[in-house]
Amino acid sequence: MARERARELGLRPVSPGTGAALRLLAAAADAKAVAEIGTGTGVSGIYLLHGMRPDGVLTTVDPE
């Protein structure tokens, strides 16, 4: 569903490989707080959340 929405909006969806890298970076940093600029369809945020600590907070901002 998110990939379809990305195509509708003309956005490039986050690939599974890129998502895995985001998850790994968040986990390696033991991230408790992450800020994302450019929410898009939210897929990258989900990957980040999966790598963050259970009590972590993701703040995402999109101009639209």
PDB file of N, CA and C in Angstrom:
ATOM      1  N   MET A   1       0.818  -1.186   0.000  1.00  0.00           N
ATOM      2  CA  MET A   1       0.000   0.000   0.000  1.00  0.00           C
ATOM      3  C   MET A   1       0.872   1.264   0.000  1.00  0.00           C
ATOM      4  N   ALA A   2       1.900   1.300   0.829  1.00  0.00           N
ATOM      5  CA  ALA A   2       2.765   2.484   0.883  1.00  0.00           C
ATOM      6  C   ALA A   2       3.519   2.666  -0.423  1.00  0.00           C
ATOM      7  N   ARG A   3       3.933   1.567  -1.039  1.00  0.00           N
ATOM      8  CA  ARG A   3       4.650   1.669  -2.316  1.00  0.00           C
ATOM      9  C   ARG A   3       3.729   2.208  -3.408  1.00  0.00           C
ATOM     10  N   GLU A   4       2.470   1.779  -3.406  1.00  0.00           N
ATOM     11  CA  GLU A   4       1.499   2.301  -4.375  1.00  0.00           C
ATOM     12  C   GLU A   4       1.289   3.793  -4.151  1.00  0.00           C
ATOM     13  N   ARG A   5       1.169   4.183  -2.906  1.00  0.00           N
ATOM     14  CA  ARG A   5       0.965   5.601  -2.571  1.00  0.00           C
ATOM     15  C   ARG A   5       2.171   6.432  -3.010  1.00  0.00           C
ATOM     16  N   ALA A   6       3.361   5.894  -2.832  1.00  0.00           N
ATOM     17  CA  ALA A   6       4.571   6.602  -3.260  1.00  0.00           C
ATOM     18  C   ALA A   6       4.547   6.839  -4.765  1.00  0.00           C
ATOM     19  N   ARG A   7       4.145   5.832  -5.516  1.00  0.00           N
ATOM     20  CA  ARG A   7       4.057   5.993  -6.971  1.00  0.00           C
ATOM     21  C   ARG A   7       3.023   7.051  -7.334  1.00  0.00           C
ATOM     22  N   GLU A   8       1.889   7.049  -6.645  1.00  0.00           N
ATOM     23  CA  GLU A   8       0.841   8.042  -6.909  1.00  0.00           C
ATOM     24  C   GLU A   8       1.360   9.462  -6.664  1.00  0.00           C
ATOM     25  N   LEU A   9       2.178   9.617  -5.643  1.00  0.00           N
ATOM     26  CA  LEU A   9       2.697  10.937  -5.279  1.00  0.00           C
ATOM     27  C   LEU A   9       3.958  11.305  -6.054  1.00  0.00           C
ATOM     28  N   GLY A  10       4.457  10.375  -6.846  1.00  0.00           N
ATOM     29  CA  GLY A  10       5.680  10.634  -7.593  1.00  0.00           C
ATOM     30  C   GLY A  10       6.932  10.555  -6.737  1.00  0.00           C
ATOM     31  N   LEU A  11       6.849   9.825  -5.629  1.00  0.00           N
ATOM     32  CA  LEU A  11       7.988   9.657  -4.727  1.00  0.00           C
ATOM     33  C   LEU A  11       8.680   8.333  -5.016  1.00  0.00           C
ATOM     34  N   ARG A  12       9.954   8.281  -4.736  1.00  0.00           N
ATOM     35  CA  ARG A  12      10.680   7.027  -4.880  1.00  0.00           C
ATOM     36  C   ARG A  12      10.560   6.256  -3.575  1.00  0.00           C
ATOM     37  N   PRO A  13       9.993   5.051  -3.606  1.00  0.00           N
ATOM     38  CA  PRO A  13       9.829   4.302  -2.360  1.00  0.00           C
ATOM     39  C   PRO A  13      11.171   3.829  -1.801  1.00  0.00           C
ATOM     40  N   VAL A  14      11.223   3.655  -0.499  1.00  0.00           N
ATOM     41  CA  VAL A  14      12.418   3.149   0.169  1.00  0.00           C
ATOM     42  C   VAL A  14      12.537   1.665  -0.153  1.00  0.00           C
ATOM     43  N   SER A  15      13.684   1.260  -0.654  1.00  0.00           N
ATOM     44  CA  SER A  15      13.892  -0.153  -0.990  1.00  0.00           C
ATOM     45  C   SER A  15      14.110  -0.953   0.291  1.00  0.00           C
ATOM     46  N   PRO A  16      13.874  -2.260   0.239  1.00  0.00           N
ATOM     47  CA  PRO A  16      14.142  -3.086   1.422  1.00  0.00           C
ATOM     48  C   PRO A  16      15.603  -2.994   1.884  1.00  0.00           C
ATOM     49  N   GLY A  17      16.534  -2.869   0.948  1.00  0.00           N
ATOM     50  CA  GLY A  17      17.948  -2.744   1.325  1.00  0.00           C
ATOM     51  C   GLY A  17      18.238  -1.451   2.063  1.00  0.00           C
ATOM     52  N   THR A  18      17.668  -0.359   1.573  1.00  0.00           N
ATOM     53  CA  THR A  18      17.835   0.933   2.244  1.00  0.00           C
ATOM     54  C   THR A  18      17.165   0.897   3.608  1.00  0.00           C
ATOM     55  N   GLY A  19      15.991   0.285   3.670  1.00  0.00           N
ATOM     56  CA  GLY A  19      15.291   0.160   4.946  1.00  0.00           C
ATOM     57  C   GLY A  19      16.092  -0.633   5.959  1.00  0.00           C
ATOM     58  N   ALA A  20      16.723  -1.713   5.498  1.00  0.00           N
ATOM     59  CA  ALA A  20      17.550  -2.524   6.396  1.00  0.00           C
ATOM     60  C   ALA A  20      18.729  -1.704   6.917  1.00  0.00           C
ATOM     61  N   ALA A  21      19.297  -0.855   6.061  1.00  0.00           N
ATOM     62  CA  ALA A  21      20.407   0.004   6.487  1.00  0.00           C
ATOM     63  C   ALA A  21      19.938   1.011   7.531  1.00  0.00           C
ATOM     64  N   LEU A  22      18.760   1.595   7.334  1.00  0.00           N
ATOM     65  CA  LEU A  22      18.215   2.539   8.317  1.00  0.00           C
ATOM     66  C   LEU A  22      17.987   1.850   9.660  1.00  0.00           C
ATOM     67  N   ARG A  23      17.412   0.651   9.607  1.00  0.00           N
ATOM     68  CA  ARG A  23      17.153  -0.115  10.832  1.00  0.00           C
ATOM     69  C   ARG A  23      18.470  -0.430  11.547  1.00  0.00           C
ATOM     70  N   LEU A  24      19.484  -0.836  10.781  1.00  0.00           N
ATOM     71  CA  LEU A  24      20.787  -1.166  11.354  1.00  0.00           C
ATOM     72  C   LEU A  24      21.437   0.058  12.004  1.00  0.00           C
ATOM     73  N   LEU A  25      21.372   1.202  11.335  1.00  0.00           N
ATOM     74  CA  LEU A  25      21.951   2.425  11.899  1.00  0.00           C
ATOM     75  C   LEU A  25      21.273   2.817  13.209  1.00  0.00           C
ATOM     76  N   ALA A  26      19.951   2.730  13.236  1.00  0.00           N
ATOM     77  CA  ALA A  26      19.225   3.074  14.464  1.00  0.00           C
ATOM     78  C   ALA A  26      19.574   2.101  15.587  1.00  0.00           C
ATOM     79  N   ALA A  27      19.695   0.821  15.252  1.00  0.00           N
ATOM     80  CA  ALA A  27      20.033  -0.184  16.263  1.00  0.00           C
ATOM     81  C   ALA A  27      21.472  -0.009  16.745  1.00  0.00           C
ATOM     82  N   ALA A  28      22.397   0.249  15.827  1.00  0.00           N
ATOM     83  CA  ALA A  28      23.808   0.415  16.196  1.00  0.00           C
ATOM     84  C   ALA A  28      24.009   1.624  17.104  1.00  0.00           C
ATOM     85  N   ALA A  29      23.194   2.644  16.908  1.00  0.00           N
ATOM     86  CA  ALA A  29      23.285   3.851  17.733  1.00  0.00           C
ATOM     87  C   ALA A  29      22.489   3.716  19.028  1.00  0.00           C
ATOM     88  N   ASP A  30      21.778   2.590  19.196  1.00  0.00           N
ATOM     89  CA  ASP A  30      20.891   2.405  20.353  1.00  0.00           C
ATOM     90  C   ASP A  30      19.989   3.628  20.496  1.00  0.00           C
ATOM     91  N   ALA A  31      19.410   4.024  19.357  1.00  0.00           N
ATOM     92  CA  ALA A  31      18.670   5.286  19.251  1.00  0.00           C
ATOM     93  C   ALA A  31      17.436   5.322  20.147  1.00  0.00           C
ATOM     94  N   LYS A  32      17.354   6.383  20.923  1.00  0.00           N
ATOM     95  CA  LYS A  32      16.171   6.635  21.745  1.00  0.00           C
ATOM     96  C   LYS A  32      15.325   7.744  21.137  1.00  0.00           C
ATOM     97  N   ALA A  33      15.950   8.658  20.393  1.00  0.00           N
ATOM     98  CA  ALA A  33      15.235   9.758  19.744  1.00  0.00           C
ATOM     99  C   ALA A  33      15.820   9.959  18.349  1.00  0.00           C
ATOM    100  N   VAL A  34      14.939   9.988  17.355  1.00  0.00           N
ATOM    101  CA  VAL A  34      15.353  10.188  15.968  1.00  0.00           C
ATOM    102  C   VAL A  34      14.443  11.233  15.347  1.00  0.00           C
ATOM    103  N   ALA A  35      15.037  12.147  14.579  1.00  0.00           N
ATOM    104  CA  ALA A  35      14.266  13.131  13.822  1.00  0.00           C
ATOM    105  C   ALA A  35      14.436  12.821  12.343  1.00  0.00           C
ATOM    106  N   GLU A  36      13.325  12.782  11.633  1.00  0.00           N
ATOM    107  CA  GLU A  36      13.337  12.515  10.195  1.00  0.00           C
ATOM    108  C   GLU A  36      12.715  13.713   9.487  1.00  0.00           C
ATOM    109  N   ILE A  37      13.425  14.244   8.511  1.00  0.00           N
ATOM    110  CA  ILE A  37      12.914  15.359   7.724  1.00  0.00           C
ATOM    111  C   ILE A  37      12.467  14.800   6.382  1.00  0.00           C
ATOM    112  N   GLY A  38      11.180  14.934   6.086  1.00  0.00           N
ATOM    113  CA  GLY A  38      10.622  14.392   4.849  1.00  0.00           C
ATOM    114  C   GLY A  38       9.976  13.046   5.095  1.00  0.00           C
ATOM    115  N   THR A  39       8.769  13.059   5.587  1.00  0.00           N
ATOM    116  CA  THR A  39       8.060  11.837   5.949  1.00  0.00           C
ATOM    117  C   THR A  39       7.743  10.964   4.746  1.00  0.00           C
ATOM    118  N   GLY A  40       7.355  11.585   3.644  1.00  0.00           N
ATOM    119  CA  GLY A  40       6.946  10.801   2.468  1.00  0.00           C
ATOM    120  C   GLY A  40       5.735   9.950   2.804  1.00  0.00           C
ATOM    121  N   THR A  41       5.837   8.655   2.560  1.00  0.00           N
ATOM    122  CA  THR A  41       4.729   7.748   2.877  1.00  0.00           C
ATOM    123  C   THR A  41       4.922   7.060   4.221  1.00  0.00           C
ATOM    124  N   GLY A  42       6.022   7.357   4.910  1.00  0.00           N
ATOM    125  CA  GLY A  42       6.247   6.821   6.249  1.00  0.00           C
ATOM    126  C   GLY A  42       7.022   5.518   6.317  1.00  0.00           C
ATOM    127  N   VAL A  43       7.389   4.959   5.176  1.00  0.00           N
ATOM    128  CA  VAL A  43       8.070   3.665   5.165  1.00  0.00           C
ATOM    129  C   VAL A  43       9.432   3.750   5.856  1.00  0.00           C
ATOM    130  N   SER A  44      10.196   4.793   5.567  1.00  0.00           N
ATOM    131  CA  SER A  44      11.520   4.914   6.193  1.00  0.00           C
ATOM    132  C   SER A  44      11.388   5.058   7.711  1.00  0.00           C
ATOM    133  N   GLY A  45      10.361   5.750   8.153  1.00  0.00           N
ATOM    134  CA  GLY A  45      10.128   5.896   9.586  1.00  0.00           C
ATOM    135  C   GLY A  45       9.844   4.568  10.267  1.00  0.00           C
ATOM    136  N   ILE A  46       9.123   3.704   9.586  1.00  0.00           N
ATOM    137  CA  ILE A  46       8.831   2.384  10.150  1.00  0.00           C
ATOM    138  C   ILE A  46      10.121   1.588  10.314  1.00  0.00           C
ATOM    139  N   TYR A  47      10.987   1.641   9.293  1.00  0.00           N
ATOM    140  CA  TYR A  47      12.280   0.954   9.409  1.00  0.00           C
ATOM    141  C   TYR A  47      13.081   1.513  10.577  1.00  0.00           C
ATOM    142  N   LEU A  48      13.116   2.838  10.711  1.00  0.00           N
ATOM    143  CA  LEU A  48      13.844   3.451  11.825  1.00  0.00           C
ATOM    144  C   LEU A  48      13.280   2.990  13.165  1.00  0.00           C
ATOM    145  N   LEU A  49      11.963   2.983  13.286  1.00  0.00           N
ATOM    146  CA  LEU A  49      11.330   2.554  14.537  1.00  0.00           C
ATOM    147  C   LEU A  49      11.691   1.120  14.892  1.00  0.00           C
ATOM    148  N   HIS A  50      11.775   0.264  13.899  1.00  0.00           N
ATOM    149  CA  HIS A  50      12.118  -1.140  14.158  1.00  0.00           C
ATOM    150  C   HIS A  50      13.539  -1.298  14.680  1.00  0.00           C
ATOM    151  N   GLY A  51      14.416  -0.343  14.388  1.00  0.00           N
ATOM    152  CA  GLY A  51      15.781  -0.409  14.889  1.00  0.00           C
ATOM    153  C   GLY A  51      15.995   0.324  16.197  1.00  0.00           C
ATOM    154  N   MET A  52      15.037   1.153  16.577  1.00  0.00           N
ATOM    155  CA  MET A  52      15.179   1.970  17.784  1.00  0.00           C
ATOM    156  C   MET A  52      14.854   1.178  19.046  1.00  0.00           C
ATOM    157  N   ARG A  53      15.262   1.743  20.176  1.00  0.00           N
ATOM    158  CA  ARG A  53      14.921   1.150  21.466  1.00  0.00           C
ATOM    159  C   ARG A  53      13.402   1.099  21.625  1.00  0.00           C
ATOM    160  N   PRO A  54      12.893   0.162  22.430  1.00  0.00           N
ATOM    161  CA  PRO A  54      11.443   0.067  22.633  1.00  0.00           C
ATOM    162  C   PRO A  54      10.814   1.351  23.176  1.00  0.00           C
ATOM    163  N   ASP A  55      11.576   2.121  23.943  1.00  0.00           N
ATOM    164  CA  ASP A  55      11.041   3.367  24.497  1.00  0.00           C
ATOM    165  C   ASP A  55      11.407   4.577  23.636  1.00  0.00           C
ATOM    166  N   GLY A  56      11.892   4.330  22.417  1.00  0.00           N
ATOM    167  CA  GLY A  56      12.322   5.402  21.526  1.00  0.00           C
ATOM    168  C   GLY A  56      11.172   6.223  20.968  1.00  0.00           C
ATOM    169  N   VAL A  57      11.518   7.430  20.549  1.00  0.00           N
ATOM    170  CA  VAL A  57      10.539   8.356  19.974  1.00  0.00           C
ATOM    171  C   VAL A  57      11.049   8.820  18.610  1.00  0.00           C
ATOM    172  N   LEU A  58      10.211   8.672  17.605  1.00  0.00           N
ATOM    173  CA  LEU A  58      10.526   9.147  16.260  1.00  0.00           C
ATOM    174  C   LEU A  58       9.704  10.396  15.998  1.00  0.00           C
ATOM    175  N   THR A  59      10.376  11.482  15.644  1.00  0.00           N
ATOM    176  CA  THR A  59       9.700  12.714  15.253  1.00  0.00           C
ATOM    177  C   THR A  59       9.961  12.908  13.774  1.00  0.00           C
ATOM    178  N   THR A  60       8.895  13.008  12.996  1.00  0.00           N
ATOM    179  CA  THR A  60       9.044  13.161  11.559  1.00  0.00           C
ATOM    180  C   THR A  60       8.263  14.380  11.096  1.00  0.00           C
ATOM    181  N   VAL A  61       8.874  15.146  10.194  1.00  0.00           N
ATOM    182  CA  VAL A  61       8.292  16.399   9.727  1.00  0.00           C
ATOM    183  C   VAL A  61       8.262  16.386   8.209  1.00  0.00           C
ATOM    184  N   ASP A  62       7.136  16.794   7.655  1.00  0.00           N
ATOM    185  CA  ASP A  62       7.001  16.886   6.208  1.00  0.00           C
ATOM    186  C   ASP A  62       6.360  18.230   5.878  1.00  0.00           C
ATOM    187  N   PRO A  63       6.849  18.907   4.858  1.00  0.00           N
ATOM    188  CA  PRO A  63       6.303  20.230   4.540  1.00  0.00           C
ATOM    189  C   PRO A  63       4.874  20.203   4.003  1.00  0.00           C
ATOM    190  N   GLU A  64       4.387  19.066   3.613  1.00  0.00           N
ATOM    191  CA  GLU A  64       3.024  19.003   3.061  1.00  0.00           C
ATOM    192  C   GLU A  64       2.027  18.518   4.061  1.00  0.00           C
TER     193      GLU A  64
END
